[in-house]
CSV table of N, CA and C in Angstrom, one decimal:
chain,number,residue,atom,x,y,z
A,442,MET,N,92.0,-6.4,20.3
A,442,MET,CA,92.8,-5.9,21.3
A,442,MET,C,92.2,-6.2,22.7
A,443,ALA,N,93.0,-6.8,23.6
A,443,ALA,CA,92.5,-7.2,24.9
A,443,ALA,C,92.4,-6.0,25.8
A,444,LYS,N,91.3,-6.0,26.6
A,444,LYS,CA,91.1,-4.9,27.5
A,444,LYS,C,92.0,-5.1,28.7
A,445,THR,N,92.8,-4.1,29.1
A,445,THR,CA,93.6,-4.2,30.3
A,445,THR,C,92.8,-3.6,31.5
A,446,GLU,N,92.9,-4.3,32.6
A,446,GLU,CA,92.2,-3.8,33.8
A,446,GLU,C,93.1,-2.8,34.6
A,447,LYS,N,92.4,-1.9,35.2
A,447,LYS,CA,93.2,-0.9,36.0
A,447,LYS,C,93.7,-1.6,37.3
A,448,PRO,N,94.8,-1.2,37.8
A,448,PRO,CA,95.3,-1.8,39.1
A,448,PRO,C,94.3,-1.6,40.2
A,449,MET,N,94.2,-2.6,41.1
A,449,MET,CA,93.2,-2.6,42.2
A,449,MET,C,93.4,-1.4,43.1
A,450,ILE,N,94.7,-0.9,43.3
A,450,ILE,CA,94.8,0.2,44.2
A,450,ILE,C,94.1,1.4,43.6
A,451,ASN,N,94.1,1.6,42.3
A,451,ASN,CA,93.3,2.7,41.7
A,451,ASN,C,91.8,2.5,41.9
A,452,GLU,N,91.4,1.3,41.8
A,452,GLU,CA,90.0,1.0,42.1
A,452,GLU,C,89.6,1.2,43.5
A,453,ALA,N,90.5,0.8,44.4
A,453,ALA,CA,90.3,1.0,45.9
A,453,ALA,C,90.2,2.5,46.2
A,454,LEU,N,91.0,3.3,45.6
A,454,LEU,CA,91.0,4.7,45.9
A,454,LEU,C,89.7,5.4,45.4
A,455,THR,N,89.2,4.9,44.3
A,455,THR,CA,87.9,5.4,43.7
A,455,THR,C,86.8,5.0,44.7
A,456,ILE,N,86.8,3.8,45.2
A,456,ILE,CA,85.7,3.3,46.1
A,456,ILE,C,85.9,4.1,47.4
A,457,ALA,N,87.1,4.3,47.9
A,457,ALA,CA,87.3,5.1,49.1
A,457,ALA,C,86.8,6.5,49.0
A,458,ARG,N,87.0,7.1,47.9
A,458,ARG,CA,86.5,8.5,47.6
A,458,ARG,C,85.0,8.5,47.7
A,459,LEU,N,84.4,7.6,47.1
A,459,LEU,CA,82.9,7.5,47.1
A,459,LEU,C,82.4,7.2,48.5
A,460,TYR,N,83.0,6.3,49.2
A,460,TYR,CA,82.6,5.9,50.5
A,460,TYR,C,82.7,7.1,51.5
A,461,TRP,N,83.7,7.9,51.3
A,461,TRP,CA,83.9,9.1,52.2
A,461,TRP,C,83.0,10.2,51.7
A,462,GLY,N,82.4,10.1,50.6
A,462,GLY,CA,81.5,11.1,50.1
A,462,GLY,C,82.1,12.3,49.4
A,463,TYR,N,83.3,12.2,48.9
A,463,TYR,CA,84.0,13.2,48.2
A,463,TYR,C,83.7,13.2,46.7
A,464,SER,N,83.5,14.4,46.1
A,464,SER,CA,83.5,14.4,44.7
A,464,SER,C,85.0,14.4,44.2
A,465,GLN,N,85.2,14.2,43.0
A,465,GLN,CA,86.6,14.2,42.5
A,465,GLN,C,87.2,15.6,42.7
A,466,THR,N,86.5,16.7,42.5
A,466,THR,CA,86.9,18.0,42.7
A,466,THR,C,87.3,18.3,44.2
A,467,GLU,N,86.4,17.9,45.1
A,467,GLU,CA,86.6,18.1,46.5
A,467,GLU,C,87.9,17.3,47.0
A,468,LEU,N,88.0,16.1,46.5
A,468,LEU,CA,89.2,15.3,47.0
A,468,LEU,C,90.4,15.9,46.4
A,469,ALA,N,90.4,16.3,45.1
A,469,ALA,CA,91.6,16.9,44.5
A,469,ALA,C,92.1,18.1,45.3
A,470,GLU,N,91.1,18.9,45.7
A,470,GLU,CA,91.5,20.1,46.5
A,470,GLU,C,92.2,19.7,47.8
A,471,ALA,N,91.6,18.7,48.5
A,471,ALA,CA,92.1,18.3,49.7
A,471,ALA,C,93.5,17.6,49.6
A,472,LEU,N,93.7,16.9,48.4
A,472,LEU,CA,95.0,16.3,48.2
A,472,LEU,C,96.0,17.2,47.6
A,473,GLY,N,95.6,18.4,47.2
A,473,GLY,CA,96.5,19.3,46.6
A,473,GLY,C,97.0,19.0,45.2
A,474,MET,N,96.0,18.4,44.4
A,474,MET,CA,96.3,18.1,43.0
A,474,MET,C,95.1,18.4,42.2
A,475,SER,N,95.2,18.3,40.9
A,475,SER,CA,94.1,18.7,40.0
A,475,SER,C,93.0,17.6,40.0
A,476,GLN,N,91.8,18.0,39.6
A,476,GLN,CA,90.7,17.0,39.4
A,476,GLN,C,91.1,16.1,38.3
A,477,ALA,N,91.8,16.6,37.3
A,477,ALA,CA,92.2,15.7,36.2
A,477,ALA,C,93.1,14.6,36.6
A,478,MET,N,94.0,14.9,37.6
A,478,MET,CA,94.9,13.9,38.1
A,478,MET,C,94.1,12.8,38.9
A,479,VAL,N,93.2,13.3,39.7
A,479,VAL,CA,92.3,12.3,40.4
A,479,VAL,C,91.6,11.4,39.4
A,480,SER,N,91.1,12.0,38.4
A,480,SER,CA,90.4,11.3,37.4
A,480,SER,C,91.3,10.2,36.7
A,481,GLU,N,92.5,10.6,36.4
A,481,GLU,CA,93.5,9.7,35.8
A,481,GLU,C,93.8,8.6,36.7
A,482,ILE,N,94.0,8.9,38.0
A,482,ILE,CA,94.2,7.8,39.0
A,482,ILE,C,93.1,6.8,39.0
A,483,GLU,N,91.9,7.4,39.0
A,483,GLU,CA,90.7,6.5,39.1
A,483,GLU,C,90.5,5.7,37.9
A,484,ARG,N,90.8,6.2,36.7
A,484,ARG,CA,90.7,5.5,35.5
A,484,ARG,C,91.8,4.4,35.3
A,485,GLY,N,92.9,4.6,36.1
A,485,GLY,CA,94.0,3.7,36.0
A,485,GLY,C,95.0,4.1,35.0
A,486,THR,N,94.9,5.3,34.4
A,486,THR,CA,95.9,5.8,33.5
A,486,THR,C,97.1,6.4,34.1
A,487,LYS,N,97.0,6.7,35.4
A,487,LYS,CA,98.1,7.2,36.2
A,487,LYS,C,98.4,6.2,37.3
A,488,SER,N,99.7,5.9,37.5
A,488,SER,CA,100.1,5.0,38.5
A,488,SER,C,100.0,5.7,39.9
A,489,VAL,N,99.7,4.9,40.9
A,489,VAL,CA,99.7,5.4,42.3
A,489,VAL,C,101.1,5.3,42.9
A,490,THR,N,101.6,6.5,43.2
A,490,THR,CA,103.0,6.5,43.8
A,490,THR,C,102.8,6.4,45.3
A,491,LEU,N,103.9,6.2,46.0
A,491,LEU,CA,103.8,6.2,47.5
A,491,LEU,C,103.4,7.5,48.0
A,492,ASP,N,103.9,8.6,47.3
A,492,ASP,CA,103.5,10.0,47.7
A,492,ASP,C,102.0,10.2,47.6
A,493,THR,N,101.5,9.7,46.5
A,493,THR,CA,100.0,9.8,46.3
A,493,THR,C,99.3,9.0,47.3
A,494,LEU,N,99.7,7.8,47.6
A,494,LEU,CA,99.1,7.0,48.6
A,494,LEU,C,99.1,7.7,50.0
A,495,GLU,N,100.2,8.3,50.3
A,495,GLU,CA,100.4,9.0,51.5
A,495,GLU,C,99.4,10.2,51.6
A,496,LYS,N,99.2,10.9,50.5
A,496,LYS,CA,98.2,12.0,50.5
A,496,LYS,C,96.8,11.5,50.8
A,497,TYR,N,96.4,10.4,50.1
A,497,TYR,CA,95.1,9.8,50.3
A,497,TYR,C,95.0,9.4,51.7
A,498,SER,N,96.0,8.8,52.3
A,498,SER,CA,96.0,8.3,53.6
A,498,SER,C,95.7,9.4,54.6
A,499,THR,N,96.4,10.5,54.4
A,499,THR,CA,96.2,11.7,55.3
A,499,THR,C,94.8,12.3,55.2
A,500,VAL,N,94.4,12.5,54.0
A,500,VAL,CA,93.1,13.1,53.8
A,500,VAL,C,91.9,12.2,54.3
A,501,LEU,N,92.0,10.9,54.0
A,501,LEU,CA,91.0,10.0,54.4
A,501,LEU,C,91.1,9.5,55.9
A,502,GLY,N,92.2,9.8,56.5
A,502,GLY,CA,92.4,9.4,57.9
A,502,GLY,C,92.6,7.9,58.1
A,503,VAL,N,93.2,7.3,57.2
A,503,VAL,CA,93.5,5.8,57.3
A,503,VAL,C,95.0,5.6,57.0
A,504,ARG,N,95.5,4.5,57.4
A,504,ARG,CA,96.9,4.2,57.1
A,504,ARG,C,97.0,3.7,55.7
A,505,LYS,N,98.2,3.9,55.1
A,505,LYS,CA,98.5,3.5,53.8
A,505,LYS,C,98.3,2.0,53.7
A,506,SER,N,98.7,1.3,54.7
A,506,SER,CA,98.6,-0.2,54.7
A,506,SER,C,97.1,-0.6,54.6
A,507,GLN,N,96.2,0.1,55.2
A,507,GLN,CA,94.8,-0.2,55.1
A,507,GLN,C,94.3,0.0,53.7
A,508,LEU,N,94.7,1.0,53.0
A,508,LEU,CA,94.3,1.2,51.6
A,508,LEU,C,94.8,0.1,50.8
A,509,MET,N,96.1,-0.3,51.0
A,509,MET,CA,96.6,-1.4,50.2
A,509,MET,C,96.0,-2.7,50.5
A,510,PHE,N,95.6,-3.0,51.8
A,510,PHE,CA,94.9,-4.2,52.1
A,510,PHE,C,93.5,-4.2,51.5
A,511,PHE,N,92.9,-3.1,51.5
A,511,PHE,CA,91.6,-2.9,50.9
A,511,PHE,C,91.6,-3.3,49.4
A,512,ALA,N,92.7,-2.8,48.8
A,512,ALA,CA,92.9,-3.0,47.3
A,512,ALA,C,93.0,-4.5,47.1
A,513,GLU,N,93.8,-5.2,48.0
A,513,GLU,CA,93.9,-6.7,47.8
A,513,GLU,C,92.6,-7.4,48.1
A,514,GLU,N,91.8,-6.9,49.0
A,514,GLU,CA,90.6,-7.6,49.3
A,514,GLU,C,89.5,-7.5,48.2
A,515,ILE,N,89.5,-6.4,47.5
A,515,ILE,CA,88.5,-6.2,46.4
A,515,ILE,C,89.0,-6.8,45.1
A,516,GLU,N,90.2,-7.2,45.0
A,516,GLU,CA,90.8,-7.8,43.8
A,516,GLU,C,89.9,-9.0,43.3
A,517,GLY,N,89.5,-8.9,42.1
A,517,GLY,CA,88.7,-10.0,41.5
A,517,GLY,C,87.2,-10.0,41.9
A,518,ASP,N,86.8,-9.1,42.8
A,518,ASP,CA,85.3,-9.0,43.1
A,518,ASP,C,84.6,-8.4,41.9
A,519,ALA,N,83.4,-8.9,41.8
A,519,ALA,CA,82.5,-8.3,40.7
A,519,ALA,C,82.2,-6.9,41.1
A,520,PRO,N,82.0,-6.1,40.1
A,520,PRO,CA,81.6,-4.7,40.4
A,520,PRO,C,80.4,-4.5,41.2
A,521,ILE,N,79.4,-5.5,41.1
A,521,ILE,CA,78.2,-5.4,42.0
A,521,ILE,C,78.6,-5.4,43.4
A,522,ARG,N,79.5,-6.2,43.8
A,522,ARG,CA,79.9,-6.3,45.2
A,522,ARG,C,80.6,-5.0,45.7
A,523,LYS,N,81.5,-4.5,44.8
A,523,LYS,CA,82.1,-3.2,45.2
A,523,LYS,C,81.1,-2.1,45.4
A,524,GLY,N,80.1,-2.1,44.5
A,524,GLY,CA,79.0,-1.1,44.6
A,524,GLY,C,78.2,-1.2,45.9
A,525,ARG,N,78.1,-2.4,46.4
A,525,ARG,CA,77.4,-2.6,47.7
A,525,ARG,C,78.0,-1.9,48.8
A,526,LEU,N,79.4,-1.7,48.8
A,526,LEU,CA,80.0,-1.0,49.9
A,526,LEU,C,79.5,0.5,49.9
A,527,ILE,N,79.4,1.0,48.7
A,527,ILE,CA,79.0,2.4,48.6
A,527,ILE,C,77.5,2.6,49.0
A,528,VAL,N,76.7,1.7,48.5
A,528,VAL,CA,75.2,1.7,48.9
A,528,VAL,C,75.0,1.5,50.3
A,529,ALA,N,75.8,0.5,50.9
A,529,ALA,CA,75.6,0.2,52.3
A,529,ALA,C,75.9,1.5,53.2
A,530,ARG,N,77.0,2.2,52.8
A,530,ARG,CA,77.3,3.4,53.6
A,530,ARG,C,76.2,4.5,53.5
A,531,LYS,N,75.6,4.6,52.3
A,531,LYS,CA,74.5,5.6,52.1
A,531,LYS,C,73.3,5.2,52.9
A,532,ALA,N,73.0,3.9,53.0
A,532,ALA,CA,71.9,3.4,53.7
A,532,ALA,C,72.1,3.6,55.2
A,533,LEU,N,73.3,3.4,55.7
A,533,LEU,CA,73.6,3.6,57.1
A,533,LEU,C,73.5,5.1,57.5
A,534,ASN,N,73.9,5.9,56.6
A,534,ASN,CA,73.8,7.4,56.8
A,534,ASN,C,72.3,7.8,56.9
A,535,LEU,N,71.5,7.2,56.0
A,535,LEU,CA,70.1,7.5,56.0
A,535,LEU,C,69.4,7.0,57.3
A,536,LEU,N,69.7,5.8,57.7
A,536,LEU,CA,69.2,5.2,58.9
A,536,LEU,C,69.6,6.0,60.2
A,537,ASP,N,70.8,6.5,60.2
A,537,ASP,CA,71.3,7.3,61.3
A,537,ASP,C,70.5,8.6,61.4
A,538,LYS,N,70.1,9.2,60.2
A,538,LYS,CA,69.3,10.4,60.2
A,538,LYS,C,67.9,10.2,60.7
A,539,LEU,N,67.4,9.0,60.4
A,539,LEU,CA,66.0,8.7,60.7
A,539,LEU,C,65.8,8.1,62.1
A,540,LYS,N,66.8,7.8,62.8
A,540,LYS,CA,66.6,7.2,64.1
A,540,LYS,C,66.1,8.3,65.1
A,541,PRO,N,65.3,7.8,66.1
A,541,PRO,CA,64.8,8.8,67.0
A,541,PRO,C,65.9,9.4,67.9
A,542,SER,N,65.7,10.6,68.3
A,542,SER,CA,66.7,11.3,69.2
A,542,SER,C,66.7,10.6,70.5
A,543,GLU,N,67.8,10.8,71.2
A,543,GLU,CA,68.0,10.2,72.6
A,543,GLU,C,66.9,10.7,73.5
A,544,SER,N,66.5,11.9,73.4
A,544,SER,CA,65.4,12.4,74.4
A,544,SER,C,64.1,11.7,74.1
A,545,PHE,N,63.8,11.3,72.8
A,545,PHE,CA,62.6,10.6,72.5
A,545,PHE,C,62.8,9.2,73.0
A,546,ASP,N,63.9,8.6,72.9
A,546,ASP,CA,64.1,7.2,73.5
A,546,ASP,C,63.9,7.2,75.0
A,547,ALA,N,64.4,8.2,75.7
A,547,ALA,CA,64.2,8.2,77.1
A,547,ALA,C,62.7,8.3,77.5
A,548,GLU,N,62.0,9.1,76.8
A,548,GLU,CA,60.6,9.3,77.0
A,548,GLU,C,59.8,8.0,76.8
A,549,THR,N,60.1,7.3,75.8
A,549,THR,CA,59.3,6.1,75.4
A,549,THR,C,59.7,4.9,76.4
A,550,THR,N,60.9,4.9,76.9
A,550,THR,CA,61.3,3.8,77.8
A,550,THR,C,60.8,4.0,79.2
A,551,SER,N,60.5,5.3,79.6
A,551,SER,CA,60.1,5.5,81.0
A,551,SER,C,58.6,5.4,81.1
A,552,SER,N,57.9,5.3,80.0
A,552,SER,CA,56.4,5.3,80.0
A,552,SER,C,55.9,3.9,80.3
């Protein structure tokens, strides 16, 4: 039996959730749906309706068209590349926390 791949929009919504740092439970609450439904969407066993896409768009603060464009962009990419998006965000967050404060910057540049 051939393995069927989940639609890219489902994959894109999974990556978007991870990128924005939501757990499935947190996102489900924000979307007004069950965690099981979010899980089914991410596994590709539930189709993404326009209503669902609108909810994700509102919660994540992006346009529906951006989510759809993102899905098209990742189509066919190896999972390792998709994972880099998530890792890159985590690395940027860490670097942001480690950067010197502005007051420290001012002190070092005036010396």
